[in-house]
C-alpha positions as MATLAB code, in Angstrom:
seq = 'XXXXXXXXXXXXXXXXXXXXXXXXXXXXXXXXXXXXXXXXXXXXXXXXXXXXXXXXXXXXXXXXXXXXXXXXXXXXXXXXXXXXXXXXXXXXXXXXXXXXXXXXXXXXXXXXXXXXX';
ca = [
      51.658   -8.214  -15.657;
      51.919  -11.901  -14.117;
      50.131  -12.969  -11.104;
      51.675  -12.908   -7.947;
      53.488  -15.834   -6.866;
      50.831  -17.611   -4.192;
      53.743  -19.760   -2.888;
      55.675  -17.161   -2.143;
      57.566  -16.925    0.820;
      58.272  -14.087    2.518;
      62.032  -13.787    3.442;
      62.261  -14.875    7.020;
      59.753  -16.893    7.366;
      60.379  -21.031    7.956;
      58.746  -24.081    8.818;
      60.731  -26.899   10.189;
      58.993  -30.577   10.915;
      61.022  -32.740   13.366;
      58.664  -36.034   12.947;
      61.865  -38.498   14.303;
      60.920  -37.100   17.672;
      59.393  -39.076   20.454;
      56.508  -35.418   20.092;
      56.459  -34.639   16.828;
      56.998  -30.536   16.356;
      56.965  -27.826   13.883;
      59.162  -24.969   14.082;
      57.975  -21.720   12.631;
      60.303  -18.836   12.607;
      59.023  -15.174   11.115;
      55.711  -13.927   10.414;
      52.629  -15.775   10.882;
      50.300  -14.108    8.523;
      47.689  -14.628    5.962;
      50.358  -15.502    3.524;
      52.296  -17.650    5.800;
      49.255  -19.607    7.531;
      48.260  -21.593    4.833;
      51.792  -23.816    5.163;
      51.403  -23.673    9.312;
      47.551  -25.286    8.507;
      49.420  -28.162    6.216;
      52.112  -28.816    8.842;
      50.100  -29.201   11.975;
      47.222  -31.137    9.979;
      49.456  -33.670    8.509;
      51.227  -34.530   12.200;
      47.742  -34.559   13.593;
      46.053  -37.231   10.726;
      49.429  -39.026   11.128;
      48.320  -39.998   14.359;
      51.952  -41.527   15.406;
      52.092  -39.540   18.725;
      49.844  -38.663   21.612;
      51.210  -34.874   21.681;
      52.168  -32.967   18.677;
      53.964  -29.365   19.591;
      53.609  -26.600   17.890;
      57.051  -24.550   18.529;
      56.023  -20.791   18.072;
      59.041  -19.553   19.915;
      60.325  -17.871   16.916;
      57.225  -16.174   15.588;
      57.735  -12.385   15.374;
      53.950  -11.632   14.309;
      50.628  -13.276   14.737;
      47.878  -12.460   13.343;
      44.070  -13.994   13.243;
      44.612  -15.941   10.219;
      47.124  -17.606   12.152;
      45.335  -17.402   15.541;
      42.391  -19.341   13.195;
      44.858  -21.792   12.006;
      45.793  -22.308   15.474;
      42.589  -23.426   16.723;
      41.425  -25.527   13.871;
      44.238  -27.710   14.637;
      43.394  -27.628   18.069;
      40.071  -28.992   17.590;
      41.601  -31.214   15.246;
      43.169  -32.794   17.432;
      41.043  -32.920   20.096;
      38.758  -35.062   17.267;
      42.072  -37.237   17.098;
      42.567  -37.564   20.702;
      45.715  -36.081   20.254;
      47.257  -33.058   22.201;
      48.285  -30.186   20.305;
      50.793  -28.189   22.647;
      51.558  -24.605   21.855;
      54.456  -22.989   22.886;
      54.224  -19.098   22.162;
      56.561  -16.565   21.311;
      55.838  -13.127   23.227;
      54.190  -11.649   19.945;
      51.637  -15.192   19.503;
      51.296  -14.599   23.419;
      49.652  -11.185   23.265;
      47.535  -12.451   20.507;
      46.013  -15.086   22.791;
      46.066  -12.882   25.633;
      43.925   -9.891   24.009;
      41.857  -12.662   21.978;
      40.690  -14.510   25.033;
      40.928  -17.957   23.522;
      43.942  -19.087   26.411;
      41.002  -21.567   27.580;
      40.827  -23.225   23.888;
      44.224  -24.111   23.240;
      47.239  -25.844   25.287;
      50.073  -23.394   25.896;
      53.214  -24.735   26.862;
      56.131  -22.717   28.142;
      58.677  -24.817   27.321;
      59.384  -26.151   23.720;
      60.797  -29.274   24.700;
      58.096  -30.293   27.283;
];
């Protein structure tokens, strides 16, 4: 029987990078898992090392589940780009909310409300 597909991706589940705006941003939509993280890691660390913009967002809005592979992700590229000086704005969807709620780690990462501020 032949391996499973690592690059898989789960139907769903998308990352969009909108690097012509004046705060770069990556859209994910679906389920943040350990699957899915991997591609969220690449996304955010490439923006980051780019080092083109003061604030990179991280759009979460459409994120239906969150898990802590993601959560780790998350604030890897936070301290990232704290080691870049460059802001890393997260902008949760309810399910990545509760995540960071029951986690405690609100105090490690910068949680926006609004995905165009």
């Amino acid at each position: 029987m032949p391996a499973a597909d690592q690059n898989a991706t789960p139907p769903g589940f998308g990352i969009t990078l909108d690097t012509d705006a004046t705060e770069p941003r990556v859209v994910v939509t679906g389920e943040l898992d350990l699957l899915t993280s991997p591609q969220l890691q690449e996304a955010l660390a490439g923006l980051i090392a780019d080092k083109r913009a003061q604030r990179v967002v991280a759009d979460l809005t459409g994120v239906t589940f969150f898990d802590s592979s993601a959560l780790n992700v998350v604030l890897r590229a936070q301290r990232q780009a704290g080691e870049q000086d460059v802001e890393l704005a997260v902008v949760p969807s309810p399910a990545v909310s509760r995540v960071i709620e029951l986690t405690g780690v609100a105090e490690h990462l910068s949680v926006s409300e609004d995905p165009q501020s």
